[in-house]
Amino acid sequence: MARILTGVQSTGRPHMGNILGAIIPAIELANNPVNDSFLFIADLHSLTQIKNPKQLKENTLQVAATWLACGLNPEKTTFYRQSDVPQCTELSWYLNCFFPYQRLKLAHSFKDKSDRLEDVNSGLFAYPMLMASDILLYDADYVPVGKDQLQHLEMTRDVASRINHKYGEVFIIPEAKLQKDAQLIPGTDGEKMSKSRENTIDVFENEKSIKKIINKNIITDNSPLEASKDPNNSTVFHLYNLIVSSEKSSKMAENLKAGGYGWGHAKKELIEELVKSFASQREKFNHYINHPQEVEDVLQKGALKAKKVADATLNRIRESLGYNS
Ligand code: TYM
């Protein structure tokens, strides 16, 4: 039995990139009876950006509701909030003491965020060691993530190997699990979909809002209706292709190439599919948002299960390093 673990930050409502790139693939792995799974809300990571208690809580509910709406089964999966398991912050201190400052300086995500965010705090810099701690604390074998997290996984493996080299087999060395044909889901501007780039698509919105986002934010070239268009250079087609059958996708590609089919037609089909294919998740999401106590109960139960495992690993690590267990 392999142990699967992954998390999503609570910096806002998960977007289509998070859902297709990580949440749905992780749930598929978690629902497979041969796997044992830990899925969580990375709300401590969010403090690097969110300093508003009400918003932090609200975001946690939104992320939890997304996991549940997308099919996470809390009876089979240990589903919890990172901040409910403080063992994680203790381990992250230990890891920080073993990881070279110069290597942490090379983290792409830090460079990327520090160029764009106003609040560049030390937590943002140490972020990869908190993530390593999330993974190593639960002896995870596989970590399903999007491509943008691969460097963090390499750092996790690196710090675990450094400690194992010095102290014996303290940690299991985890592996990243990328989806087949792994790709980063593009946002409305064609760049990686990301909250901090403000190019996200919220699949839980109603039809009117989805329509507005797609029509207003996805920029297309101004080739005339009759012109042949290149589907491979188009964000509209790329997004459509991710959510429809191969027949439907080939049909749109043919239409675009043939001409007489405009970007307005393609956008209309994309909007219809977004509304339709996430209909059941949207309904469940709204249910959980309107029943926060139901979500809280699930998270409390998950925290108890997670803490039990975390305590056992942390004691093993404390003992190896020379602290009382
Ligand atoms: P976060 O919250 O930014 O993203 C959550 C997951 O969504 C994936 N993702 C994408 N996949 C495809 N296309 C996109 N445009 C896209 N945007 C995001 C991410 O790769 C990720 O898998 N540091 C993590 C959260 C975390 C974590 C962990 C993950 C904390 N501890 C331990 C795994 C294991 C993060 O910020 O992800």
Short mmCIF file of C-alpha atoms and ligand atoms in Angstrom, two decimals:
data_model
loop_
_atom_site.label_atom_id
_atom_site.label_comp_id
_atom_site.label_asym_id
_atom_site.label_seq_id
_atom_site.Cartn_x
_atom_site.Cartn_y
_atom_site.Cartn_z
CA MET A 1 0.00 0.00 0.00
CA ALA A 2 1.43 3.37 -1.00
CA ARG A 3 0.84 6.54 0.99
CA ILE A 4 -0.35 9.52 -1.08
CA LEU A 5 -0.24 13.03 0.32
CA THR A 6 -0.95 16.47 -1.06
CA GLY A 7 -2.24 19.89 -0.04
CA VAL A 8 -3.69 23.10 -1.42
CA GLN A 9 -3.04 26.54 0.01
CA SER A 10 -5.99 28.50 1.32
CA THR A 11 -5.14 31.76 -0.38
CA GLY A 12 -8.56 31.88 -2.03
CA ARG A 13 -11.15 29.68 -3.65
CA PRO A 14 -9.36 26.95 -5.64
CA HIS A 15 -9.36 27.71 -9.35
CA MET A 16 -9.65 25.50 -12.40
CA GLY A 17 -5.83 25.01 -12.44
CA ASN A 18 -5.80 23.66 -8.87
CA ILE A 19 -8.85 21.49 -9.51
CA LEU A 20 -7.73 19.89 -12.78
CA GLY A 21 -3.99 19.95 -12.05
CA ALA A 22 -4.02 18.57 -8.52
CA ILE A 23 -7.32 18.12 -6.68
CA ILE A 24 -9.09 15.71 -9.06
CA PRO A 25 -5.96 13.60 -9.80
CA ALA A 26 -5.21 13.37 -6.06
CA ILE A 27 -8.76 12.27 -5.27
CA GLU A 28 -8.58 9.59 -7.97
CA LEU A 29 -5.42 8.21 -6.36
CA ALA A 30 -6.92 8.51 -2.89
CA ASN A 31 -10.06 6.60 -3.87
CA ASN A 32 -8.01 3.69 -5.19
CA PRO A 33 -8.26 0.96 -2.51
CA VAL A 34 -4.55 0.14 -2.80
CA ASN A 35 -3.57 3.61 -1.55
CA ASP A 36 -3.64 5.20 1.87
CA SER A 37 -4.12 8.97 1.57
CA PHE A 38 -3.57 12.24 3.38
CA LEU A 39 -5.12 15.33 1.80
CA PHE A 40 -5.05 18.68 3.52
CA ILE A 41 -5.58 22.43 3.50
CA ALA A 42 -2.27 24.26 3.72
CA ASP A 43 -3.55 27.16 5.83
CA LEU A 44 -0.20 27.86 7.53
CA HIS A 45 1.37 28.49 4.13
CA SER A 46 -1.39 31.03 3.46
CA LEU A 47 -0.23 33.24 6.32
CA THR A 48 2.68 34.28 4.10
CA GLN A 49 0.09 36.25 2.12
CA ILE A 50 -3.10 36.58 4.18
CA LYS A 51 -3.14 38.61 7.37
CA ASN A 52 -6.87 38.76 7.90
CA PRO A 53 -8.31 36.13 10.32
CA LYS A 54 -11.80 36.27 8.85
CA GLN A 55 -10.52 35.83 5.32
CA LEU A 56 -8.15 33.04 6.37
CA LYS A 57 -11.06 31.11 7.92
CA GLU A 58 -13.33 31.78 4.97
CA ASN A 59 -10.65 30.56 2.54
CA THR A 60 -10.14 27.39 4.55
CA LEU A 61 -13.84 26.65 4.27
CA GLN A 62 -13.71 27.26 0.52
CA VAL A 63 -10.76 24.90 0.02
CA ALA A 64 -12.32 22.22 2.23
CA ALA A 65 -15.63 22.55 0.38
CA THR A 66 -13.78 22.15 -2.92
CA TRP A 67 -12.07 18.93 -1.85
CA LEU A 68 -15.37 17.49 -0.63
CA ALA A 69 -17.34 18.68 -3.67
CA CYS A 70 -14.79 17.07 -5.99
CA GLY A 71 -15.29 13.65 -4.39
CA LEU A 72 -12.92 13.33 -1.44
CA ASN A 73 -14.21 10.59 0.85
CA PRO A 74 -13.29 11.52 4.45
CA GLU A 75 -13.97 7.96 5.62
CA LYS A 76 -11.16 6.65 3.43
CA THR A 77 -8.83 9.67 3.36
CA THR A 78 -7.26 11.48 6.30
CA PHE A 79 -8.52 14.97 5.50
CA TYR A 80 -7.32 17.79 7.74
CA ARG A 81 -6.26 21.38 8.20
CA GLN A 82 -2.49 21.85 8.43
CA SER A 83 -2.76 24.26 11.40
CA ASP A 84 -4.59 21.63 13.47
CA VAL A 85 -1.38 19.58 13.54
CA PRO A 86 1.30 21.79 15.13
CA GLN A 87 3.82 18.94 14.95
CA CYS A 88 4.37 20.19 11.40
CA THR A 89 5.89 23.52 12.48
CA GLU A 90 8.25 21.81 14.89
CA LEU A 91 9.53 19.54 12.15
CA SER A 92 9.92 22.45 9.78
CA TRP A 93 12.37 24.07 12.23
CA TYR A 94 14.48 20.92 12.24
CA LEU A 95 14.46 20.80 8.45
CA ASN A 96 15.45 24.47 8.19
CA CYS A 97 18.53 23.70 10.25
CA PHE A 98 19.69 21.11 7.72
CA PHE A 99 18.96 22.87 4.46
CA PRO A 100 21.54 25.28 3.00
CA TYR A 101 20.45 28.88 2.83
CA GLN A 102 22.08 29.18 -0.61
CA ARG A 103 19.85 26.42 -2.00
CA LEU A 104 16.72 27.97 -0.59
CA LYS A 105 17.70 31.18 -2.38
CA LEU A 106 17.31 29.31 -5.68
CA ALA A 107 13.61 28.51 -5.19
CA HIS A 108 11.72 29.61 -8.33
CA SER A 109 8.49 30.19 -6.44
CA PHE A 110 10.18 32.62 -4.05
CA LYS A 111 11.74 34.57 -6.91
CA ASP A 112 8.47 34.61 -8.77
CA LYS A 113 6.42 35.73 -5.78
CA SER A 114 8.95 38.19 -4.37
CA ASP A 115 8.99 39.99 -7.73
CA ARG A 116 5.23 40.41 -7.65
CA LEU A 117 4.11 40.64 -4.02
CA GLU A 118 4.42 43.63 -1.70
CA ASP A 119 4.78 41.57 1.49
CA VAL A 120 8.03 39.62 0.99
CA ASN A 121 8.40 38.03 4.43
CA SER A 122 10.75 35.36 5.80
CA GLY A 123 7.89 32.85 5.85
CA LEU A 124 7.70 33.13 2.08
CA PHE A 125 11.41 32.34 1.93
CA ALA A 126 11.23 29.34 4.31
CA TYR A 127 8.03 28.11 2.64
CA PRO A 128 9.65 25.04 0.96
CA MET A 129 10.78 23.67 4.33
CA LEU A 130 7.24 23.91 5.73
CA MET A 131 6.07 22.03 2.66
CA ALA A 132 8.84 19.42 3.14
CA SER A 133 7.64 19.06 6.69
CA ASP A 134 4.04 18.44 5.56
CA ILE A 135 5.27 15.58 3.44
CA LEU A 136 7.93 14.00 5.66
CA LEU A 137 5.81 14.16 8.81
CA TYR A 138 3.44 11.57 7.34
CA ASP A 139 6.01 9.28 5.67
CA ALA A 140 4.41 9.95 2.29
CA ASP A 141 5.53 7.84 -0.68
CA TYR A 142 3.91 9.83 -3.48
CA VAL A 143 2.95 13.47 -3.75
CA PRO A 144 0.58 14.32 -6.61
CA VAL A 145 1.24 17.94 -7.63
CA GLY A 146 1.29 20.22 -10.65
CA LYS A 147 4.58 20.91 -12.42
CA ASP A 148 5.12 24.18 -10.55
CA GLN A 149 5.71 22.24 -7.30
CA LEU A 150 8.43 19.92 -8.63
CA GLN A 151 11.30 22.01 -7.32
CA HIS A 152 9.73 21.96 -3.84
CA LEU A 153 9.59 18.17 -4.07
CA GLU A 154 13.27 18.08 -5.04
CA MET A 155 14.08 20.20 -1.98
CA THR A 156 12.04 17.83 0.19
CA ARG A 157 13.98 14.85 -1.11
CA ASP A 158 17.24 16.73 -0.68
CA VAL A 159 16.68 17.72 2.96
CA ALA A 160 15.42 14.23 3.85
CA SER A 161 18.48 12.63 2.23
CA ARG A 162 20.84 14.99 4.07
CA ILE A 163 19.32 13.97 7.42
CA ASN A 164 19.21 10.28 6.52
CA HIS A 165 22.87 10.45 5.50
CA LYS A 166 23.83 11.78 8.91
CA TYR A 167 21.39 9.96 11.22
CA GLY A 168 20.37 6.74 9.44
CA GLU A 169 16.96 6.03 7.87
CA VAL A 170 14.91 8.71 9.59
CA PHE A 171 12.77 9.67 6.59
CA ILE A 172 11.04 8.00 3.69
CA ILE A 173 12.15 9.74 0.48
CA PRO A 174 8.96 10.81 -1.32
CA GLU A 175 8.38 11.02 -5.05
CA ALA A 176 6.39 13.60 -6.96
CA LYS A 177 3.51 12.14 -8.92
CA LEU A 178 2.77 14.14 -12.05
CA GLN A 179 -0.29 13.39 -14.11
CA LYS A 180 0.23 11.77 -17.49
CA ASP A 181 0.71 14.58 -20.07
CA ALA A 182 1.31 16.85 -17.11
CA GLN A 183 0.89 20.44 -18.04
CA LEU A 184 0.20 23.62 -16.22
CA ILE A 185 -3.35 24.77 -16.83
CA PRO A 186 -3.24 28.18 -18.48
CA GLY A 187 -5.13 31.16 -17.10
CA THR A 188 -7.19 33.60 -19.13
CA ASP A 189 -3.99 35.37 -20.27
CA GLY A 190 -2.39 32.11 -21.47
CA GLU A 191 0.19 32.12 -18.61
CA LYS A 192 0.06 29.57 -15.75
CA MET A 193 -3.31 29.95 -14.00
CA SER A 194 -2.55 31.42 -10.60
CA LYS A 195 -4.30 33.50 -7.94
CA SER A 196 -1.42 35.95 -7.75
CA ARG A 197 -1.57 36.56 -11.51
CA GLU A 198 -5.30 37.33 -11.36
CA ASN A 199 -5.97 35.18 -14.42
CA THR A 200 -8.07 32.46 -12.79
CA ILE A 201 -11.31 30.78 -13.79
CA ASP A 202 -13.61 29.95 -10.90
CA VAL A 203 -15.65 26.92 -11.98
CA PHE A 204 -18.04 27.28 -9.02
CA GLU A 205 -19.31 30.65 -10.22
CA ASN A 206 -22.71 30.89 -11.91
CA GLU A 207 -23.14 30.95 -15.67
CA LYS A 208 -23.33 34.74 -15.87
CA SER A 209 -19.98 35.24 -14.11
CA ILE A 210 -18.24 32.47 -16.06
CA LYS A 211 -19.48 34.06 -19.26
CA LYS A 212 -18.18 37.45 -18.21
CA ILE A 213 -14.72 36.12 -17.32
CA ILE A 214 -14.29 34.13 -20.52
CA ASN A 215 -15.64 36.85 -22.81
CA LYS A 216 -13.80 39.70 -21.17
CA ASN A 217 -10.50 38.23 -20.01
CA ILE A 218 -9.46 35.78 -22.72
CA ILE A 219 -7.83 37.80 -25.44
CA THR A 220 -8.03 36.35 -28.95
CA ASP A 221 -6.50 37.66 -32.15
CA ASN A 222 -8.75 39.74 -34.36
CA SER A 223 -8.70 37.48 -37.41
CA PRO A 224 -11.95 37.71 -39.39
CA LEU A 225 -14.68 35.10 -39.03
CA GLU A 226 -13.87 33.40 -42.36
CA ALA A 227 -10.11 33.06 -41.63
CA SER A 228 -8.55 29.72 -40.68
CA LYS A 229 -7.38 29.78 -37.04
CA ASP A 230 -4.67 27.84 -35.21
CA PRO A 231 -6.22 25.92 -32.28
CA ASN A 232 -2.81 25.18 -30.78
CA ASN A 233 -2.13 28.84 -30.25
CA SER A 234 -5.38 29.48 -28.50
CA THR A 235 -6.17 29.58 -24.79
CA VAL A 236 -9.86 29.08 -25.56
CA PHE A 237 -9.14 25.81 -27.35
CA HIS A 238 -6.57 24.70 -24.78
CA LEU A 239 -9.07 25.11 -21.93
CA TYR A 240 -11.89 23.49 -23.88
CA ASN A 241 -9.68 20.53 -24.72
CA LEU A 242 -9.07 19.92 -21.00
CA ILE A 243 -12.72 19.40 -20.14
CA VAL A 244 -14.31 17.68 -23.15
CA SER A 245 -14.11 14.31 -24.89
CA SER A 246 -11.54 13.84 -27.68
CA GLU A 247 -14.38 13.87 -30.27
CA LYS A 248 -15.61 17.28 -29.16
CA SER A 249 -12.09 18.62 -29.00
CA SER A 250 -11.27 17.41 -32.55
CA LYS A 251 -14.49 18.95 -33.79
CA MET A 252 -13.63 22.38 -32.44
CA ALA A 253 -10.07 22.10 -33.83
CA GLU A 254 -11.49 21.28 -37.27
CA ASN A 255 -13.97 24.15 -37.11
CA LEU A 256 -11.25 26.62 -36.19
CA LYS A 257 -8.94 25.42 -38.96
CA ALA A 258 -11.72 25.40 -41.57
CA GLY A 259 -12.68 29.06 -41.08
CA GLY A 260 -16.21 30.45 -40.91
CA TYR A 261 -16.08 29.75 -37.17
CA GLY A 262 -15.10 32.68 -34.95
CA TRP A 263 -13.54 33.04 -31.49
CA GLY A 264 -16.99 34.08 -30.26
CA HIS A 265 -18.34 30.65 -31.26
CA ALA A 266 -15.44 28.89 -29.54
CA LYS A 267 -15.88 30.94 -26.36
CA LYS A 268 -19.60 30.15 -26.31
CA GLU A 269 -18.86 26.40 -26.48
CA LEU A 270 -16.23 26.73 -23.74
CA ILE A 271 -18.68 28.57 -21.46
CA GLU A 272 -21.37 25.93 -22.02
CA GLU A 273 -18.95 23.11 -21.18
CA LEU A 274 -17.61 24.86 -18.07
CA VAL A 275 -21.15 25.35 -16.78
CA LYS A 276 -22.19 21.78 -17.62
CA SER A 277 -19.16 19.73 -16.66
CA PHE A 278 -18.79 21.23 -13.17
CA ALA A 279 -22.55 21.34 -12.43
CA SER A 280 -22.60 18.60 -9.82
CA GLN A 281 -19.43 19.85 -8.07
CA ARG A 282 -20.89 23.39 -8.06
CA GLU A 283 -24.03 22.17 -6.34
CA LYS A 284 -22.08 20.23 -3.70
CA PHE A 285 -19.68 23.13 -3.19
CA ASN A 286 -22.58 25.47 -2.43
CA HIS A 287 -24.04 22.92 -0.04
CA TYR A 288 -20.81 22.79 2.01
CA ILE A 289 -20.41 26.57 1.99
CA ASN A 290 -23.92 26.84 3.43
CA HIS A 291 -23.24 24.13 6.03
CA PRO A 292 -19.85 25.10 7.52
CA GLN A 293 -20.40 23.04 10.68
CA GLU A 294 -20.63 19.88 8.58
CA VAL A 295 -17.21 20.71 7.11
CA GLU A 296 -15.79 21.61 10.51
CA ASP A 297 -16.87 18.23 11.94
CA VAL A 298 -15.14 16.42 9.10
CA LEU A 299 -11.94 18.43 9.61
CA GLN A 300 -11.93 17.85 13.37
CA LYS A 301 -12.18 14.10 12.89
CA GLY A 302 -9.42 14.24 10.26
CA ALA A 303 -7.17 16.24 12.60
CA LEU A 304 -7.41 13.51 15.26
CA LYS A 305 -6.32 10.86 12.75
CA ALA A 306 -3.53 13.06 11.35
CA LYS A 307 -2.18 13.99 14.79
CA LYS A 308 -1.81 10.35 15.77
CA VAL A 309 0.43 9.65 12.78
CA ALA A 310 2.28 12.97 13.17
CA ASP A 311 3.05 12.28 16.84
CA ALA A 312 4.56 8.91 16.08
CA THR A 313 6.82 10.25 13.31
CA LEU A 314 7.82 13.33 15.25
CA ASN A 315 8.85 11.21 18.23
CA ARG A 316 10.99 9.08 15.94
CA ILE A 317 12.65 12.22 14.53
CA ARG A 318 13.15 13.89 17.91
CA GLU A 319 14.86 10.79 19.20
CA SER A 320 17.17 10.59 16.17
CA LEU A 321 18.23 14.22 16.56
CA GLY A 322 18.93 13.88 20.30
CA TYR A 323 15.78 15.37 21.85
CA ASN A 324 13.37 13.70 24.26
CA SER A 325 10.64 11.88 22.41
P1 TYM B 1 -1.07 25.66 -4.53
O1 TYM B 1 -2.07 25.89 -3.47
O2 TYM B 1 -0.48 26.85 -5.22
O3 TYM B 1 -1.66 24.72 -5.63
C1 TYM B 1 -2.29 23.48 -5.27
C2 TYM B 1 -2.00 22.45 -6.34
O4 TYM B 1 -2.50 22.93 -7.60
C3 TYM B 1 -1.47 22.81 -8.58
N1 TYM B 1 -1.63 23.93 -9.52
C4 TYM B 1 -1.73 23.78 -10.83
N2 TYM B 1 -1.72 22.68 -11.60
C5 TYM B 1 -1.86 22.85 -12.93
N3 TYM B 1 -2.00 24.10 -13.51
C6 TYM B 1 -2.01 25.22 -12.76
N4 TYM B 1 -2.17 26.40 -13.35
C7 TYM B 1 -1.86 25.10 -11.36
N5 TYM B 1 -1.84 25.98 -10.33
C8 TYM B 1 -1.68 25.24 -9.21
C9 TYM B 1 -0.16 22.93 -7.80
O5 TYM B 1 0.91 22.34 -8.51
C10 TYM B 1 -0.50 22.18 -6.55
O6 TYM B 1 -0.29 20.79 -6.72
N6 TYM B 1 2.95 24.60 -1.88
C11 TYM B 1 1.72 24.06 -2.39
C12 TYM B 1 0.78 23.58 -1.29
C13 TYM B 1 1.39 22.60 -0.37
C14 TYM B 1 1.68 21.23 -0.66
C15 TYM B 1 2.27 20.70 0.52
C16 TYM B 1 1.50 20.45 -1.81
C17 TYM B 1 1.77 22.85 0.91
N7 TYM B 1 2.32 21.69 1.43
C18 TYM B 1 2.69 19.35 0.60
C19 TYM B 1 1.91 19.11 -1.72
C20 TYM B 1 2.50 18.57 -0.56
C21 TYM B 1 1.02 25.16 -3.15
O7 TYM B 1 1.24 26.33 -2.96
O8 TYM B 1 0.10 24.71 -3.99
#
